Short mmCIF file of C-alpha atoms and ligand atoms in Angstrom, two decimals:
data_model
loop_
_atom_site.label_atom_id
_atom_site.label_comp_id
_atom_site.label_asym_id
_atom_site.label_seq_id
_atom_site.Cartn_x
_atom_site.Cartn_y
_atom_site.Cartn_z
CA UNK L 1106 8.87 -24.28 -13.15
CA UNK L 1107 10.48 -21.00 -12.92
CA UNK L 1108 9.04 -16.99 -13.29
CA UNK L 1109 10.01 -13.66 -12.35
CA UNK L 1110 8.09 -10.98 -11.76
CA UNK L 1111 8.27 -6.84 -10.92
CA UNK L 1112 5.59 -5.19 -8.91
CA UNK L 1113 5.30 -1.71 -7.43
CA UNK L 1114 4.49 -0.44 -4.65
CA UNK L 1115 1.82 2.03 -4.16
CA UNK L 1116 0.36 4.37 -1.75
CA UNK L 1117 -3.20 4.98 -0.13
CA UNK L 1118 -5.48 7.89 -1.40
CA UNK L 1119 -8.45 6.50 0.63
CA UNK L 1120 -7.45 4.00 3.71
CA UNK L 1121 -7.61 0.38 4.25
CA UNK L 1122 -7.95 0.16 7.86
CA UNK L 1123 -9.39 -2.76 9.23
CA UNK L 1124 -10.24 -6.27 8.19
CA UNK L 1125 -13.64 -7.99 8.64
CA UNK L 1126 -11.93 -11.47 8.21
CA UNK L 1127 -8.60 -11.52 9.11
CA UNK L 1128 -7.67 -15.29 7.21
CA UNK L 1129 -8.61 -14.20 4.10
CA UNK L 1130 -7.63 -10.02 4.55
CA UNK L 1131 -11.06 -9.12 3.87
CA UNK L 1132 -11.46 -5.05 4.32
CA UNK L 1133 -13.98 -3.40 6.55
CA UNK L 1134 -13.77 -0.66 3.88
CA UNK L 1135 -12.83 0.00 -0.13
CA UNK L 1136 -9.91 1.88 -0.37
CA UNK L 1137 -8.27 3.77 -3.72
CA UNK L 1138 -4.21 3.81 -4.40
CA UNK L 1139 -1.62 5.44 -6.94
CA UNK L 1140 0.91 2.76 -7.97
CA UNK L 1141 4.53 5.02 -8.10
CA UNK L 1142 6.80 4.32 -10.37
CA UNK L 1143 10.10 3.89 -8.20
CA UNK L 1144 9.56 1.69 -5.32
CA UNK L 1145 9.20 -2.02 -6.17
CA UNK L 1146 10.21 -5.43 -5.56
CA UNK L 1147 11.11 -7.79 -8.20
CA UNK L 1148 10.77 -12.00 -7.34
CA UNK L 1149 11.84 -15.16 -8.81
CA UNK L 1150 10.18 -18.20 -7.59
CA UNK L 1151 11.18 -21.35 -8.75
CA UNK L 1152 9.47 -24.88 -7.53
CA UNK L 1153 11.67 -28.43 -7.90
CA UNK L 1154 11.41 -31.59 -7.01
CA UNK L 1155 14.87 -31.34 -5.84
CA UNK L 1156 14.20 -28.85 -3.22
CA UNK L 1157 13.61 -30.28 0.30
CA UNK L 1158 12.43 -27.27 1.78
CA UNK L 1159 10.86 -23.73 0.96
CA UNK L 1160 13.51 -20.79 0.80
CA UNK L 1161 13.25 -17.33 0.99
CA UNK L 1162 16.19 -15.31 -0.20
CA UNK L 1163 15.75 -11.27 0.59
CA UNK L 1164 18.11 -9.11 -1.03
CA UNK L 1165 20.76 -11.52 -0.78
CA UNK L 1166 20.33 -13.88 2.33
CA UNK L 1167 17.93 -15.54 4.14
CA UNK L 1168 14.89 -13.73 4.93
CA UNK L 1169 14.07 -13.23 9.04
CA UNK L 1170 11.77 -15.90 10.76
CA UNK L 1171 8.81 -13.03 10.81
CA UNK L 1172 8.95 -12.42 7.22
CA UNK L 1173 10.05 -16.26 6.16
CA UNK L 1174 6.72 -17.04 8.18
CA UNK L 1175 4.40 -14.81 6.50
CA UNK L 1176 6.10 -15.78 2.81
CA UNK L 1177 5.41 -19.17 3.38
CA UNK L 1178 1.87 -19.19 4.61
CA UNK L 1179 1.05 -17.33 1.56
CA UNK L 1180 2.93 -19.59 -0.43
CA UNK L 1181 1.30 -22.78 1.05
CA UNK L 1182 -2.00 -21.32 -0.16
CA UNK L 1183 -1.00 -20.95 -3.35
CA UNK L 1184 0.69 -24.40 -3.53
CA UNK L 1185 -3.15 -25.10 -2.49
CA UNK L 1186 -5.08 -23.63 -4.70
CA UNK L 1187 -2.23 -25.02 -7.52
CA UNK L 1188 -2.64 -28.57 -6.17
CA UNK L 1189 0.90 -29.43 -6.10
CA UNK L 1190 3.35 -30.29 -3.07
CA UNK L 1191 6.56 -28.91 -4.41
CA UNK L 1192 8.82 -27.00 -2.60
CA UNK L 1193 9.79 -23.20 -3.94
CA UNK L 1194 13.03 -21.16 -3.91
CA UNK L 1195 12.17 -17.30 -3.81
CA UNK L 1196 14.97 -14.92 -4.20
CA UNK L 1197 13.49 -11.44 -3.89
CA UNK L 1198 15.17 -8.05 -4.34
CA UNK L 1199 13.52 -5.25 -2.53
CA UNK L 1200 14.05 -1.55 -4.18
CA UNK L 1201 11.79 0.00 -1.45
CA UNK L 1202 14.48 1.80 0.46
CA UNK L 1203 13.91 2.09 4.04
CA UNK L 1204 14.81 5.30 3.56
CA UNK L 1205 11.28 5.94 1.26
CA UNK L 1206 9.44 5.38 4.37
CA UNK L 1207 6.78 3.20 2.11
CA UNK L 1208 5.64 -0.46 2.82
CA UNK L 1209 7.03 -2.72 1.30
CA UNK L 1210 4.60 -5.55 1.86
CA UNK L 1211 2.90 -4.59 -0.76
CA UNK L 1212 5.08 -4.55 -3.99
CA UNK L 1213 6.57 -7.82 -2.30
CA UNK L 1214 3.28 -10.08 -2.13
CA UNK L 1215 2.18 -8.56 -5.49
CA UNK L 1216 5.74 -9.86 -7.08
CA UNK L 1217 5.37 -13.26 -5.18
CA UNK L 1218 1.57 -14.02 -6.37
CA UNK L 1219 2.50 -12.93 -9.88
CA UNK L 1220 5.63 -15.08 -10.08
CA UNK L 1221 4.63 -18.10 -8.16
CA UNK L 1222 1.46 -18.32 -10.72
CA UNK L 1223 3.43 -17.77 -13.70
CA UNK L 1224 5.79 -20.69 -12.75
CA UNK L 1225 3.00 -23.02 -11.74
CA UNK L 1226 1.04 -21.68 -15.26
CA UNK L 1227 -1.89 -20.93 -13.09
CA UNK L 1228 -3.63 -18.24 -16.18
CA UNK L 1229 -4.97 -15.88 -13.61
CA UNK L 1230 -6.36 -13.20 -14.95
CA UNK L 1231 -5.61 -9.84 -13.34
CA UNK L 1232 -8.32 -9.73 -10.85
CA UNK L 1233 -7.85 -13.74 -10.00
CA UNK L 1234 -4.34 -12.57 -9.54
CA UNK L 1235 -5.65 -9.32 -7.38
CA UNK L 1236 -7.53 -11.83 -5.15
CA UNK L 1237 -4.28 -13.92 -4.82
CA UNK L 1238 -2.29 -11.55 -3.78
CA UNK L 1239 -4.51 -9.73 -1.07
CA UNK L 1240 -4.41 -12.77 0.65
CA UNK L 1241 -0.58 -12.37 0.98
CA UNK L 1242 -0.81 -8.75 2.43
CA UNK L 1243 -4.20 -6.66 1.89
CA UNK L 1244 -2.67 -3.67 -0.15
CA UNK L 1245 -0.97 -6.29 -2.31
CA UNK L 1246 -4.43 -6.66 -4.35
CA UNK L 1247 -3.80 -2.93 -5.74
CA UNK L 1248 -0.10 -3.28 -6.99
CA UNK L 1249 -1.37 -5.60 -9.33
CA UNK L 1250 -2.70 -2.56 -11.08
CA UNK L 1251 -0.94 0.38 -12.78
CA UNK L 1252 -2.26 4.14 -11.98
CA UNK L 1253 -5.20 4.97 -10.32
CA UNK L 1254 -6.81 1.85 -8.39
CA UNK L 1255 -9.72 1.15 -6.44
CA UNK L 1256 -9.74 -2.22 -4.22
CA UNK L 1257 -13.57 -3.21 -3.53
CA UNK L 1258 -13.88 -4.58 -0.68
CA UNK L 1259 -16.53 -6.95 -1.71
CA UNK L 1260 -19.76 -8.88 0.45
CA UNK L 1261 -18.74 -12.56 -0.12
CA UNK L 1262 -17.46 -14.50 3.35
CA UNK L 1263 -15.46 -16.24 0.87
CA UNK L 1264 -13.55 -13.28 -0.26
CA UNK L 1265 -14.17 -13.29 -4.34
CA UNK L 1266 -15.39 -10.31 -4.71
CA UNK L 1267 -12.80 -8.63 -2.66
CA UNK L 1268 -10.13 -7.48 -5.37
CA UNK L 1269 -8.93 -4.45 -7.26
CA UNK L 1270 -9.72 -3.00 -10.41
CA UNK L 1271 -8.16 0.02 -12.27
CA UNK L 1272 -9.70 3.41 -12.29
CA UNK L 1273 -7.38 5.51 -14.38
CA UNK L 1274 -4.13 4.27 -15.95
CA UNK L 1275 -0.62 5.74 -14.95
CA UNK L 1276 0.07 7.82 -17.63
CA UNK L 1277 -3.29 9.67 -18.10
CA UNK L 1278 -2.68 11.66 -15.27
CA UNK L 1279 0.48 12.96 -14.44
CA UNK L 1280 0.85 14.10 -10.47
CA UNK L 1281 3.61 14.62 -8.16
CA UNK L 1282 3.87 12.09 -5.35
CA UNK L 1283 6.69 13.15 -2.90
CA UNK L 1284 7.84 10.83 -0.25
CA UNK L 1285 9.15 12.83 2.60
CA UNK L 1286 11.16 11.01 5.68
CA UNK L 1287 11.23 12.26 8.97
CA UNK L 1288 13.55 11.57 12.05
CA UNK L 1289 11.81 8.72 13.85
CA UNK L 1290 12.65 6.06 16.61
CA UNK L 1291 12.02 2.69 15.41
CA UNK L 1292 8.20 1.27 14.16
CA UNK L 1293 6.27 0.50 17.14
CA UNK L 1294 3.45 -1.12 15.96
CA UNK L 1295 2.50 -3.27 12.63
CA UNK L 1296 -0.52 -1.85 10.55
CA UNK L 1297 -1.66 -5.44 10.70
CA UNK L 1298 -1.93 -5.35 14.58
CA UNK L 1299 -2.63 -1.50 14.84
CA UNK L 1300 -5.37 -1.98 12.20
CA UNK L 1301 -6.55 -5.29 14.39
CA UNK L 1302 -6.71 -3.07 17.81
CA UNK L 1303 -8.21 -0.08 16.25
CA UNK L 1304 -11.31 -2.48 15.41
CA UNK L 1305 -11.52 -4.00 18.57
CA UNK L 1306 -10.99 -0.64 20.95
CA UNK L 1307 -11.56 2.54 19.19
CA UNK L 1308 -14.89 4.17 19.97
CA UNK L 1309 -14.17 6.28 16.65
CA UNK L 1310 -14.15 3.19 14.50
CA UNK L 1311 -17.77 3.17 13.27
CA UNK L 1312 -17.32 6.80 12.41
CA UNK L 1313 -14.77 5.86 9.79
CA UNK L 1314 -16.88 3.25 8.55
CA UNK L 1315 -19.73 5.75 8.79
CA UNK L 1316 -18.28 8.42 6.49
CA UNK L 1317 -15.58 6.39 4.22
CA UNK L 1318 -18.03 5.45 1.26
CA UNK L 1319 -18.57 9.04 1.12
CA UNK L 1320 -14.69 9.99 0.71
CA UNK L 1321 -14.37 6.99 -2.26
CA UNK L 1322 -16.76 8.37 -4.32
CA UNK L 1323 -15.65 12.02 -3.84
CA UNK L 1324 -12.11 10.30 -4.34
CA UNK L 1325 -13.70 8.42 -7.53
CA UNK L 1326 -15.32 11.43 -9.33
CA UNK L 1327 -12.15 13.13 -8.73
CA UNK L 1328 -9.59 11.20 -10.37
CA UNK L 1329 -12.24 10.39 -13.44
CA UNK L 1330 -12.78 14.43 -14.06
CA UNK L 1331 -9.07 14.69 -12.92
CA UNK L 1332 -10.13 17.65 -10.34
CA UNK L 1333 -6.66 17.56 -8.01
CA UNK L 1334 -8.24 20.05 -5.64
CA UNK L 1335 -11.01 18.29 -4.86
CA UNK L 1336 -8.73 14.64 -4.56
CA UNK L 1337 -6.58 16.37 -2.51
CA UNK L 1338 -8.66 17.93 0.11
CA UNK L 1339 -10.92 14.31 0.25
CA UNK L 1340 -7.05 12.70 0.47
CA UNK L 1341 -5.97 14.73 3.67
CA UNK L 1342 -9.34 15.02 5.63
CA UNK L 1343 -9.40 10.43 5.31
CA UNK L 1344 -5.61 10.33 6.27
CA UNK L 1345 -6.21 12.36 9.22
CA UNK L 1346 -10.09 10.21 10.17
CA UNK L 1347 -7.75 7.00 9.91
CA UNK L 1348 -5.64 8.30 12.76
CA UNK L 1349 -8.41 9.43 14.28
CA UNK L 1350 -9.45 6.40 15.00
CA UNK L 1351 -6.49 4.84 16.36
CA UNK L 1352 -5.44 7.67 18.94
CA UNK L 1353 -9.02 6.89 20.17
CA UNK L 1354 -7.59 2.81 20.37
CA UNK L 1355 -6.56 0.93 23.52
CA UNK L 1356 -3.68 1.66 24.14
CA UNK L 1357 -3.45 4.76 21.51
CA UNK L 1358 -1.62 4.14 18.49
CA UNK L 1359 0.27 7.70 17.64
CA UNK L 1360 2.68 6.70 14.62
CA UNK L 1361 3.50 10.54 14.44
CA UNK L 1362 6.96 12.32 15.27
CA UNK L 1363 7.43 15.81 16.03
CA UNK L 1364 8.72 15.96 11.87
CA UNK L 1365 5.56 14.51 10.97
CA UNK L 1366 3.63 17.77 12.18
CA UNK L 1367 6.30 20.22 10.91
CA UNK L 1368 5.70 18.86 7.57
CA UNK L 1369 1.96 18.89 8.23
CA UNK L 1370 2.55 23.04 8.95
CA UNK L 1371 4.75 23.33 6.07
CA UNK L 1372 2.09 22.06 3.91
CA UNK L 1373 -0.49 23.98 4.80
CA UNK L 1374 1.29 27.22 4.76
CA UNK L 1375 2.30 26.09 1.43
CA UNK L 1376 -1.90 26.37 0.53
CA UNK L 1377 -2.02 29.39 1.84
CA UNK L 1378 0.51 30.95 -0.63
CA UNK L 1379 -1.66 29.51 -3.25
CA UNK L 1380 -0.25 26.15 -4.16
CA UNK L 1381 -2.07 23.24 -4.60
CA UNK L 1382 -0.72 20.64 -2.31
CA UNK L 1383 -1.64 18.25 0.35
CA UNK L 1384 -0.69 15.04 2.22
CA UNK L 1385 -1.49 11.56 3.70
CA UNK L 1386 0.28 9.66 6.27
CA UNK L 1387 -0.11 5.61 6.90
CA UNK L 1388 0.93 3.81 9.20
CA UNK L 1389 4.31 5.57 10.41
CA UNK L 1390 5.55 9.14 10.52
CA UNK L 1391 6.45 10.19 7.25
CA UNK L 1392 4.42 12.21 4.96
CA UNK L 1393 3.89 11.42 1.21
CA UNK L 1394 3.12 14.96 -0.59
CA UNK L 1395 0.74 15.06 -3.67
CA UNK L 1396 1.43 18.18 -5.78
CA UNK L 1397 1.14 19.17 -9.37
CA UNK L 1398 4.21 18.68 -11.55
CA UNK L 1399 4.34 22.63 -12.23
CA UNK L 1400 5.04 23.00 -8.59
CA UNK L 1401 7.10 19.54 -7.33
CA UNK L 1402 10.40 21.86 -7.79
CA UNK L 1403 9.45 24.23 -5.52
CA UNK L 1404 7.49 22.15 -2.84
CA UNK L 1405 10.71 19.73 -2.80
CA UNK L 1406 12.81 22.39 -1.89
CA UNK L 1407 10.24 23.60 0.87
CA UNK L 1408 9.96 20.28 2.20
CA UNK L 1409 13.44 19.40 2.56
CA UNK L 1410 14.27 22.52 4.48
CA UNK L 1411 11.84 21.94 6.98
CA UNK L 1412 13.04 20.82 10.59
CA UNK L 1413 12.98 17.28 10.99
CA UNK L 1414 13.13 16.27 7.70
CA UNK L 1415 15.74 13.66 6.31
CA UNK L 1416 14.70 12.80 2.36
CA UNK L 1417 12.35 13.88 0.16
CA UNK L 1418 12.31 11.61 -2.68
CA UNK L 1419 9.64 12.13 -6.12
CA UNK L 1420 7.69 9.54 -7.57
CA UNK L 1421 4.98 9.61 -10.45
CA UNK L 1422 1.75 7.27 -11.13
CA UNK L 1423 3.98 3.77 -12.14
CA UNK L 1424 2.57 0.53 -14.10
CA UNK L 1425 1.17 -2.56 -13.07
CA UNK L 1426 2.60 -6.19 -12.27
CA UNK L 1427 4.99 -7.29 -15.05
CA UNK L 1428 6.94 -10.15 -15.80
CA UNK L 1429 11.19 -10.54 -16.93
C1 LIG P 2813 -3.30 1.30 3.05
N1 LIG P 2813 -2.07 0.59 5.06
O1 LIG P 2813 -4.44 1.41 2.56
C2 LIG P 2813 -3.22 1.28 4.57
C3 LIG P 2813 -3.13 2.66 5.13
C4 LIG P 2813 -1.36 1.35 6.05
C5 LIG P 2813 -2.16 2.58 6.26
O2 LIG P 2813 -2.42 -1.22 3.84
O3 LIG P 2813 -2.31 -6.87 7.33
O4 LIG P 2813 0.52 -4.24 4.99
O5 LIG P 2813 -0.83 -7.19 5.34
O6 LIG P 2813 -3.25 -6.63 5.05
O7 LIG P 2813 -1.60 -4.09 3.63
C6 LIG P 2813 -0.76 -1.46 5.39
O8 LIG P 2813 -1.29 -2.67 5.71
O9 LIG P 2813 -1.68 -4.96 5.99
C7 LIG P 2813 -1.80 -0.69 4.72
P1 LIG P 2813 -2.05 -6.49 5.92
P2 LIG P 2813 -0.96 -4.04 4.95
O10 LIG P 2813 -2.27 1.30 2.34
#
């Protein structure tokens, strides 16, 4: 009872901030994603009889208590839902370089759903499979998709509803998605827990919540007409409401460095001169840079000469969960 499966990792057009049940990562909000095409995680899991515990190997060696302990919760639910009481050997290689500044939860819980159900021959469909893996990590549920996805957030307490679906796929519209790191001191706080506090303390929450439907659908009708101005400009203005809402949390949550804003700056001044381009942040300082492929040359260059940046690194729209 062995699989292996290759997920990518994908960034946020319109924010997931907040959960409404935090057991089964239930969303306050939808949210939209682009799956790129160079950031993933690949995962064999293999349950035997023979195994007296559960293992998780991470690039090589065995995985720290924080991340062994969030692996195997999600894996006991899985073992739950499969009815079995085997124990599993992961072994999971992560190709989300620090360096990319990108989350890695959520090509890693996408790879782990998809391989721990192939090996236990669970025939999950892709939104089963969605459902599955949100419960490992809440932006898992998109990486199951390739391209364009939307993750509804769904009205069931018992989270059913709450998966992704696909809006466009990958290579029916080709943009520029540019990953730019800046100097920073180390991550202070988790989205989980800065997305938790946020909730509880921020006196800006319910505007969020007030104005967010209204940014998926202009992010919706965007990406089906393909109109990269108008994505872009809906893209920036619900990056910049999501930390809106946690400088107004108790105790603020500013995951910005001074590099953050210089690229911020650069970007804009980049409009001015009459090139589309814009940016979102999550939950940390760097900047991913959505441009059109006509101009990623140019806005690369411009990027990596401003102060405070490290890497700039260029990803496309990349493909959905698959299996080796
Ligand atoms: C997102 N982020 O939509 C948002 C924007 C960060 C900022 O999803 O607690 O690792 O595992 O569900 O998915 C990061 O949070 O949080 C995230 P959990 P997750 O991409």
């Amino acid at each position: 009872m062995k699989a292996t499966a290759k997920a990518n990792t994908n960034i946020a057009l319109i924010k997931y901030w907040g959960k409404r049940d935090e057991k089964l990562f239930l969303p306050m909000n939808s949210s939209i994603s682009i799956t790129l095409d160079r950031f993933f995680t690949v995962t064999t899991v293999e349950f035997n009889e023979r195994f007296s515990k559960d293992t998780f190997l991470l690039n090589g060696s065995e995985a720290g208590e924080k991340e062994s302990k969030k692996v195997f919760n999600f894996l006991s639910k899985i073992k739950e839902l499969a009815g079995i009481d085997l124990n599993a050997m992961i072994t999971s290689e992560n190709k989300v370089p620090i360096a990319a500044g990108l989350a890695s939860s959520a090509s890693g819980f996408a790879a782990l759903a998809g391989a721990a159900a192939k090996a236990l021959n669970l025939q999950l469909n892709d939104k089963e499979l969605s459902i599955l893996a949100r419960q490992g990590s809440g932006s898992a549920c998109r990486s199951v998709y390739g391209g364009y996805v939307e993750w509804q957030k769904g009205e069931k307490s018992d989270g059913k509803d709450s998966a992704a679906n696909q809006l466009l796929p990958e290579k029916e519209w080709d943009i520029s998605i540019l990953s730019v790191l800046v100097a920073s001191k180390e991550k202070k706080v988790s989205s989980r827990e800065g997305m938790k506090r946020t909730v509880l303390t921020s006196p800006f929450y319910q505007g969020w919540l007030n104005t967010v439907e209204k940014d998926l659908e202009t992010a919706k009708k965007a990406i089906s007409i393909k109109d990269f101005k108008v994505l872009g400009e809906v893209v920036e203005e619900n990056a910049l409401k999501m930390h809106a809402t946690m400088l107004g949390a108790k105790p603020p949550i500013i995951y910005w460095e001074s590099g953050t804003l210089a690229v911020i700056e650069k970007v804009q001044r980049l409009r001015l001169s009459g090139i589309q381009v814009y940016f979102t942040i999550d939950a940390g300082p760097n900047v991913k840079v959505l441009c059109l492929p006509e101009d990623e040359k140019m806005v690369y260059k411009a990027l990596l000469s401003t102060p405070g940046v490290l890497e700039v690194i260029t990803c496309k729209p990349g493909s959905g969960i698959t299996y080796l």
